[in-house]
Coordinates of C-alpha atoms in Angstrom, one line a residue:
X1 CA 6.6 -5.4 -15.5
X2 CA 4.7 -5.1 -12.2
X3 CA 6.1 -7.4 -9.5
X4 CA 3.3 -8.7 -7.2
X5 CA 3.3 -10.5 -3.8
X6 CA 0.3 -12.4 -2.4
X7 CA -0.2 -13.2 1.3
X8 CA -3.1 -15.4 2.2
X9 CA -3.4 -18.5 4.4
X10 CA -5.9 -20.2 2.1
X11 CA -3.8 -22.2 -0.3
X12 CA -6.4 -22.7 -3.0
X13 CA -7.2 -19.0 -3.1
X14 CA -3.5 -18.0 -3.1
X15 CA -2.6 -20.4 -5.9
X16 CA -5.7 -19.5 -7.9
X17 CA -4.9 -15.8 -7.7
X18 CA -1.3 -16.5 -8.7
X19 CA -2.4 -18.4 -11.8
X20 CA -4.9 -15.7 -12.8
X21 CA -2.4 -12.8 -12.3
X22 CA 0.4 -14.7 -14.1
X23 CA -1.7 -14.8 -17.2
X24 CA -2.0 -11.0 -17.3
X25 CA 0.4 -9.2 -19.6
X26 CA 3.3 -7.5 -17.6
X27 CA 2.2 -9.0 -14.2
X28 CA 4.7 -11.2 -12.4
X29 CA 3.9 -12.9 -9.1
X30 CA 7.3 -12.9 -7.4
X31 CA 6.3 -13.8 -3.9
X32 CA 3.6 -15.8 -2.1
X33 CA 3.2 -16.5 1.6
X34 CA 0.6 -18.0 3.9
X35 CA 1.1 -15.5 6.7
X36 CA 2.6 -12.1 7.4
X37 CA 5.8 -13.4 9.1
X38 CA 6.7 -15.5 6.0
X39 CA 5.9 -12.5 3.7
X40 CA 8.2 -10.2 5.7
X41 CA 11.0 -12.8 5.7
X42 CA 10.9 -12.9 1.9
X43 CA 10.7 -9.2 1.3
X44 CA 14.4 -8.3 1.3
X45 CA 15.0 -10.8 -1.6
X46 CA 11.8 -10.5 -3.6
X47 CA 10.8 -6.8 -3.1
X48 CA 7.4 -6.9 -4.9
X49 CA 6.0 -3.5 -5.9
X50 CA 2.4 -4.5 -5.1
X51 CA 1.2 -6.8 -2.3
X52 CA -2.2 -8.4 -2.1
X53 CA -2.7 -8.9 1.6
X54 CA -5.3 -11.0 3.5
X55 CA -6.3 -9.8 6.9
X56 CA -7.0 -13.0 8.8
X57 CA -3.8 -15.1 8.8
X58 CA -2.0 -17.1 11.5
X59 CA 1.3 -16.0 13.2
X60 CA 1.0 -12.5 11.9
X61 CA -2.3 -11.1 10.7
X62 CA -2.8 -8.5 7.9
X63 CA -3.0 -5.4 10.0
X64 CA 0.2 -6.2 11.9
X65 CA 1.9 -7.0 8.6
X66 CA 0.6 -3.7 7.0
X67 CA 2.2 -1.8 9.9
X68 CA 5.6 -3.5 9.3
X69 CA 5.4 -3.0 5.6
X70 CA 4.5 0.7 5.9
X71 CA 7.4 1.1 8.3
X72 CA 10.2 -0.8 6.6
X73 CA 9.0 -1.0 2.9
X74 CA 7.2 2.4 2.3
X75 CA 7.7 2.1 -1.5
X76 CA 5.8 -1.2 -1.6
X77 CA 2.1 -0.6 -2.2
X78 CA -0.5 -2.8 -0.3
X79 CA -3.9 -3.7 -1.5
X80 CA -6.1 -5.4 1.1
X81 CA -8.2 -8.3 -0.1
X82 CA -10.9 -9.2 2.5
X83 CA -14.6 -9.8 2.8
X84 CA -15.0 -7.6 5.9
X85 CA -17.6 -4.9 5.6
X86 CA -16.8 -2.6 8.5
X87 CA -16.3 1.0 7.5
X88 CA -14.3 1.9 10.6
X89 CA -11.9 -1.0 10.0
X90 CA -11.5 -0.1 6.3
X91 CA -10.8 3.5 7.4
X92 CA -8.2 2.4 9.9
X93 CA -6.4 0.3 7.3
X94 CA -6.3 3.2 4.8
X95 CA -4.8 5.3 7.6
X96 CA -2.2 2.6 8.2
X97 CA -1.1 2.8 4.6
X98 CA -3.2 0.5 2.5
X99 CA -3.6 1.8 -1.0
X100 CA -6.9 0.0 -1.7
X101 CA -9.4 -2.3 -0.1
X102 CA -11.1 -4.9 -2.3
X103 CA -13.4 -7.9 -1.7
X104 CA -12.0 -11.4 -2.3
X105 CA -14.8 -12.1 -4.8
X106 CA -13.6 -9.2 -7.1
X107 CA -13.6 -10.0 -10.8
X108 CA -10.2 -10.1 -12.5
X109 CA -10.8 -7.0 -14.7
X110 CA -11.4 -4.8 -11.7
X111 CA -8.5 -6.3 -9.8
X112 CA -6.2 -5.7 -12.8
X113 CA -7.5 -2.1 -12.9
X114 CA -6.8 -1.6 -9.2
X115 CA -3.3 -3.0 -9.4
X116 CA -2.4 -0.8 -12.4
X117 CA -4.0 2.3 -10.8
X118 CA -2.2 1.8 -7.5
X119 CA 1.1 1.2 -9.3
X120 CA 0.6 4.3 -11.5
X121 CA -0.9 6.8 -9.0
X122 CA -0.5 5.4 -5.5
X123 CA -4.2 4.5 -4.7
X124 CA -7.4 3.0 -6.0
X125 CA -10.6 4.1 -4.3
X126 CA -14.0 2.5 -5.1
X127 CA -17.3 3.6 -3.6
X128 CA -16.8 1.4 -0.5
X129 CA -13.5 3.1 0.4
X130 CA -14.8 6.6 -0.2
X131 CA -17.8 5.9 2.1
X132 CA -15.5 4.4 4.8
X133 CA -13.3 7.5 4.7
X134 CA -16.3 9.8 4.9
X135 CA -17.8 7.8 7.8
X136 CA -14.4 7.6 9.5
X137 CA -14.0 11.4 9.4
X138 CA -17.5 11.9 10.7
X139 CA -17.0 9.6 13.7
X140 CA -17.2 11.1 17.2
X141 CA -13.4 10.9 17.7
X142 CA -12.6 13.1 14.7
X143 CA -12.1 16.1 16.9
X144 CA -8.4 15.6 16.7
X145 CA -8.5 16.7 13.1
X146 CA -7.9 20.4 12.6
X147 CA -9.2 22.3 9.6
X148 CA -6.3 23.9 7.7
X149 CA -7.1 27.5 6.7
X150 CA -3.6 28.1 5.6
X151 CA -3.7 25.9 2.4
X152 CA -5.0 27.8 -0.6
X153 CA -5.9 25.7 -3.7
X154 CA -6.7 27.3 -7.0
X155 CA -9.5 26.1 -9.3
X156 CA -7.2 23.8 -11.4
X157 CA -5.8 22.1 -8.2
X158 CA -9.3 21.6 -6.8
X159 CA -10.4 19.9 -10.1
X160 CA -7.4 17.7 -10.1
X161 CA -8.0 16.8 -6.5
X162 CA -11.6 15.8 -7.2
X163 CA -10.4 13.6 -10.1
X164 CA -7.7 12.0 -7.8
X165 CA -10.5 11.2 -5.3
X166 CA -12.3 9.2 -8.0
X167 CA -9.3 6.9 -8.3
X168 CA -8.2 8.0 -11.7
X169 CA -4.7 7.5 -13.0
X170 CA -2.5 10.4 -14.1
X171 CA -3.2 9.4 -17.7
X172 CA -7.0 9.3 -17.2
X173 CA -7.0 12.7 -15.5
X174 CA -4.8 14.2 -18.2
X175 CA -7.1 12.9 -20.9
X176 CA -10.1 14.5 -19.3
X177 CA -8.5 18.0 -18.8
X178 CA -6.2 18.0 -21.8
X179 CA -2.9 17.9 -19.9
X180 CA 0.0 15.4 -20.1
X181 CA 0.3 12.7 -17.4
X182 CA 3.6 14.3 -16.4
X183 CA 1.8 17.6 -15.8
X184 CA -0.8 15.8 -13.7
X185 CA 1.9 14.1 -11.7
X186 CA 3.3 17.6 -11.0
X187 CA -0.1 18.7 -9.7
X188 CA -0.3 15.7 -7.5
X189 CA 3.1 16.3 -6.0
X190 CA 2.3 20.0 -5.4
X191 CA -1.0 19.1 -3.7
X192 CA 0.8 16.7 -1.4
X193 CA 3.4 19.4 -0.6
X194 CA 0.8 22.0 0.1
X195 CA -1.3 19.7 2.3
X196 CA 1.8 18.0 3.9
X197 CA 0.5 14.6 3.0
X198 CA 2.6 11.6 1.9
X199 CA 0.3 9.8 -0.6
X200 CA -3.0 9.9 -2.4
X201 CA -4.9 8.3 0.5
X202 CA -3.7 10.9 2.9
X203 CA -4.4 13.7 0.4
X204 CA -8.0 12.5 -0.1
X205 CA -8.5 12.2 3.7
X206 CA -7.2 15.7 4.1
X207 CA -9.7 16.9 1.5
X208 CA -12.6 15.2 3.3
X209 CA -11.5 16.7 6.6
X210 CA -11.4 20.2 5.2
X211 CA -14.8 20.0 3.5
X212 CA -13.2 20.2 0.0
X213 CA -14.7 16.9 -1.0
X214 CA -18.4 16.3 -0.1

């Protein structure tokens, strides 16, 4: 069972999302809130594994809430739901710890896929997120990034990294390269150890910075 929280100040949207997700096999909406403050107050008791987080909310907005969640609940994975279309803003949210960024008008099938992928592998990247990361790393202030010549990846690791960047789960990657999901998880952990990154989002950002991903 995947336990889900929803934070959005629009009651109709929040209730509608709750009803839709509750009908999905092995999804359980355990928390709902109309702002970040209320969400954080419920976290110690509810502890959802996935949070669908709006950005524009009263009292505490989505970005401030994301910062607190990343700090105090690092095992809870956050998916941003918003209609903003600003690559730099999306890039900043990914840097702050968001595991995916999706439009509010997303269809249920893709949302379900995103939730399952984030739960299984730690991130879900669509074309919009990939472009945002690429543009963010190409921005004028990217000089603080240093290329890492000390990390050596073999051919298999490079292929796994490419497939991770496509948002594939361990099972999907394993099926494509004829390895077990457990073996792929081992590759994922070794890649993060080698690159000193904490999650798939940071790993992919590292790969873009170092020219490994185009």
